[in-house]
Amino acid sequence: MKSIYLDHNATTPVDPRVLEAMLPYFKETFGNSASRNHSFGWAAEEAVDKARGQVAKVIGAGSKEIVWTSGSTEGNNTAIQGVARMYADKGKHIITCTIEHKAVIDPCKFLETQGYEVTWLDSDPKGCISAEQVKEAMRDDTILVTLMFANNEIGTIHPIAEIGALCKERGVLFHTDATQAFGKVPIDVNEMGIDLLSLSAHKVYGPKGVGALYVRRKKPRVRLQPILHGGGHERGIRSGTLNVPGIVGCGAAAEIALAEMQTESVRTAQLRDRLWAGLSEHLTEISVNGDPQNRLPNTLNVSFLYVEGESLMMGFGDIAVSSGSACTSASLEPSYVLKGLGLGDDLAHSSIRFSLGRFTTEQEIDHTIKRVVAAVNHLRDMSPLYEMAQAGIDLSKVVWQSH
Ligand SMILES: *Cc1c(COP(=O)(O)O)cnc(C)c1O
């Protein structure tokens, strides 16, 4: 069997229908969408506007509220730094949580060096932040709450509508990094009280290097201090010639994701549950990380006790997944997200994230189960720790001697 890709939360392949939609915009329709005085420019602008509508529709926004970016890292930075600098007179307090993506954590840390104060909420053991926690953290000088819609490592979905309602009540702007949720679960920025939302095309079968930031235009009209200054494109929020083929791809990807969301979420959740059923049928001492209920349909994060995730990945060969210690792969630090749930180093180090996608098949899942079960059994057979645990020795009480 050829290699199996179960790492869709890292990136997805471009859907052939998306590629087809993009191709003309590299060739005959290559104009600059900012060129106002000839048909090449008009054709490009028309394509960009169509894509704006396609993306807006997925989240219940107006097309004028979509600002094109290079992806979610830029979207998050534009939103967080943009609000912080625009509303600094009102206050300098921001609320976020410890298990955000680095593209939210790092801009918040940067703002801490610039005189802002950040409250870092801890998640519960399932990876969830409650509206209650947000409420308790709010202060008179709070200007922004930024919390991810769904977590990329464990798939947990936050109570976004409740948090949004709370922010509305208190007049605080609410940004959500919806990179993993966009196109996978229903989103409505008005019903959910979202003021700013980041998304990225390459996580939904679009091209890399393009994405969008939703910026609310009324009730309230959100203003952002731009990071990039230049030609004043995108309402002055993000200057620079637009990536027209990429944007066309982002729009096409959004339209397909919306059209297929219902059937796809059922299909991938079934495959995910099949994977878990197969693993737990054949293996003991494995557990699911995250919230088994409020979770993305495609994500399964499992700890295999007494087995090290990186060795396990090597053990089962040509199946692409992520491990809880591989995230910043240069270091062997266990994932801060799993640690944030309260997992010990042993469980964090022994975790694997399986993220399924549009082209994942039942055969691939069955093959994965077989390979993972064999690799786990093989590694456990060689593990003195596993042998001791099987003999009934409580490993937490063992005094390890060093020489
Ligand atoms: C992938 C991802 C990002 C980064 O998006 P890019 O478009 O690659 O910059 C940010 N947040 C989350 C939750 C992600 O999964």
mmCIF file of N, CA, C and O in Angstrom, residues 5-6 14 22 26 50 65 69 74 79 102 143 152 159 162 168 201 203 242 288 344 391:
data_model
loop_
_atom_site.group_PDB
_atom_site.id
_atom_site.type_symbol
_atom_site.label_atom_id
_atom_site.label_comp_id
_atom_site.label_asym_id
_atom_site.label_seq_id
_atom_site.Cartn_x
_atom_site.Cartn_y
_atom_site.Cartn_z
ATOM 1 N N TYR A 5 -1.843 9.410 4.287
ATOM 2 C CA TYR A 5 -1.721 10.754 4.870
ATOM 3 C C TYR A 5 -2.825 10.988 5.899
ATOM 4 O O TYR A 5 -3.993 11.106 5.540
ATOM 5 N N LEU A 6 -2.455 11.025 7.178
ATOM 6 C CA LEU A 6 -3.422 11.321 8.239
ATOM 7 C C LEU A 6 -2.930 12.502 9.067
ATOM 8 O O LEU A 6 -2.913 12.461 10.301
ATOM 9 N N VAL A 14 -4.332 20.132 -2.284
ATOM 10 C CA VAL A 14 -5.273 20.980 -3.024
ATOM 11 C C VAL A 14 -6.271 20.063 -3.740
ATOM 12 O O VAL A 14 -5.874 19.120 -4.430
ATOM 13 N N MET A 22 -8.211 27.623 -10.258
ATOM 14 C CA MET A 22 -7.104 28.578 -10.146
ATOM 15 C C MET A 22 -6.353 28.791 -11.458
ATOM 16 O O MET A 22 -5.868 29.895 -11.729
ATOM 17 N N PHE A 26 -3.399 32.081 -13.535
ATOM 18 C CA PHE A 26 -1.953 32.148 -13.765
ATOM 19 C C PHE A 26 -1.669 32.495 -15.220
ATOM 20 O O PHE A 26 -0.579 32.906 -15.559
ATOM 21 N N LYS A 50 -15.701 37.566 -6.264
ATOM 22 C CA LYS A 50 -16.471 36.320 -6.195
ATOM 23 C C LYS A 50 -15.954 35.468 -5.023
ATOM 24 O O LYS A 50 -16.734 34.933 -4.226
ATOM 25 N N GLU A 65 -16.547 42.294 4.392
ATOM 26 C CA GLU A 65 -15.887 42.110 5.686
ATOM 27 C C GLU A 65 -14.700 41.148 5.611
ATOM 28 O O GLU A 65 -14.097 40.821 6.623
ATOM 29 N N THR A 69 -5.362 37.676 3.309
ATOM 30 C CA THR A 69 -4.071 37.614 4.003
ATOM 31 C C THR A 69 -3.240 36.496 3.367
ATOM 32 O O THR A 69 -3.684 35.844 2.436
ATOM 33 N N GLU A 74 -0.664 35.345 9.569
ATOM 34 C CA GLU A 74 -0.838 36.772 9.305
ATOM 35 C C GLU A 74 -2.181 37.276 9.819
ATOM 36 O O GLU A 74 -2.256 38.360 10.409
ATOM 37 N N ALA A 79 -5.031 40.810 13.396
ATOM 38 C CA ALA A 79 -6.152 41.046 14.310
ATOM 39 C C ALA A 79 -5.637 41.467 15.693
ATOM 40 O O ALA A 79 -6.077 42.474 16.249
ATOM 41 N N LYS A 102 0.745 28.725 18.178
ATOM 42 C CA LYS A 102 1.844 29.692 18.347
ATOM 43 C C LYS A 102 1.564 31.023 17.641
ATOM 44 O O LYS A 102 2.064 32.064 18.058
ATOM 45 N N ILE A 143 -9.491 44.918 26.187
ATOM 46 C CA ILE A 143 -9.879 45.366 24.842
ATOM 47 C C ILE A 143 -10.117 44.205 23.879
ATOM 48 O O ILE A 143 -10.763 44.370 22.859
ATOM 49 N N ASN A 152 -5.983 22.656 17.207
ATOM 50 C CA ASN A 152 -5.364 21.897 16.127
ATOM 51 C C ASN A 152 -4.784 20.549 16.568
ATOM 52 O O ASN A 152 -4.694 19.622 15.788
ATOM 53 N N PRO A 159 -16.755 26.780 23.608
ATOM 54 C CA PRO A 159 -18.124 27.330 23.555
ATOM 55 C C PRO A 159 -18.104 28.761 23.014
ATOM 56 O O PRO A 159 -18.282 29.741 23.748
ATOM 57 N N GLU A 162 -21.175 31.273 23.425
ATOM 58 C CA GLU A 162 -21.318 31.789 24.798
ATOM 59 C C GLU A 162 -20.283 32.865 25.099
ATOM 60 O O GLU A 162 -20.590 33.888 25.713
ATOM 61 N N LYS A 168 -19.882 40.614 23.737
ATOM 62 C CA LYS A 168 -20.829 41.633 23.261
ATOM 63 C C LYS A 168 -21.390 42.412 24.446
ATOM 64 O O LYS A 168 -21.461 43.635 24.438
ATOM 65 N N ALA A 201 -6.447 28.942 3.704
ATOM 66 C CA ALA A 201 -6.916 28.081 2.609
ATOM 67 C C ALA A 201 -6.308 26.681 2.667
ATOM 68 O O ALA A 201 -6.984 25.698 2.361
ATOM 69 N N LYS A 203 -5.684 24.634 4.915
ATOM 70 C CA LYS A 203 -6.252 23.653 5.839
ATOM 71 C C LYS A 203 -7.598 23.122 5.336
ATOM 72 O O LYS A 203 -8.181 22.237 5.941
ATOM 73 N N LEU A 242 -2.796 41.742 -4.525
ATOM 74 C CA LEU A 242 -3.450 40.504 -4.108
ATOM 75 C C LEU A 242 -2.959 39.302 -4.902
ATOM 76 O O LEU A 242 -2.672 39.395 -6.099
ATOM 77 N N VAL A 288 -7.909 8.647 24.778
ATOM 78 C CA VAL A 288 -8.146 9.773 23.866
ATOM 79 C C VAL A 288 -7.824 11.076 24.591
ATOM 80 O O VAL A 288 -8.260 11.273 25.729
ATOM 81 N N GLY A 344 0.870 14.233 32.078
ATOM 82 C CA GLY A 344 2.263 14.114 32.472
ATOM 83 C C GLY A 344 3.132 13.974 31.237
ATOM 84 O O GLY A 344 2.634 13.710 30.141
ATOM 85 N N ALA A 391 3.607 -6.590 35.568
ATOM 86 C CA ALA A 391 3.861 -7.410 36.754
ATOM 87 C C ALA A 391 3.234 -6.797 38.004
ATOM 88 O O ALA A 391 3.411 -7.294 39.113
#
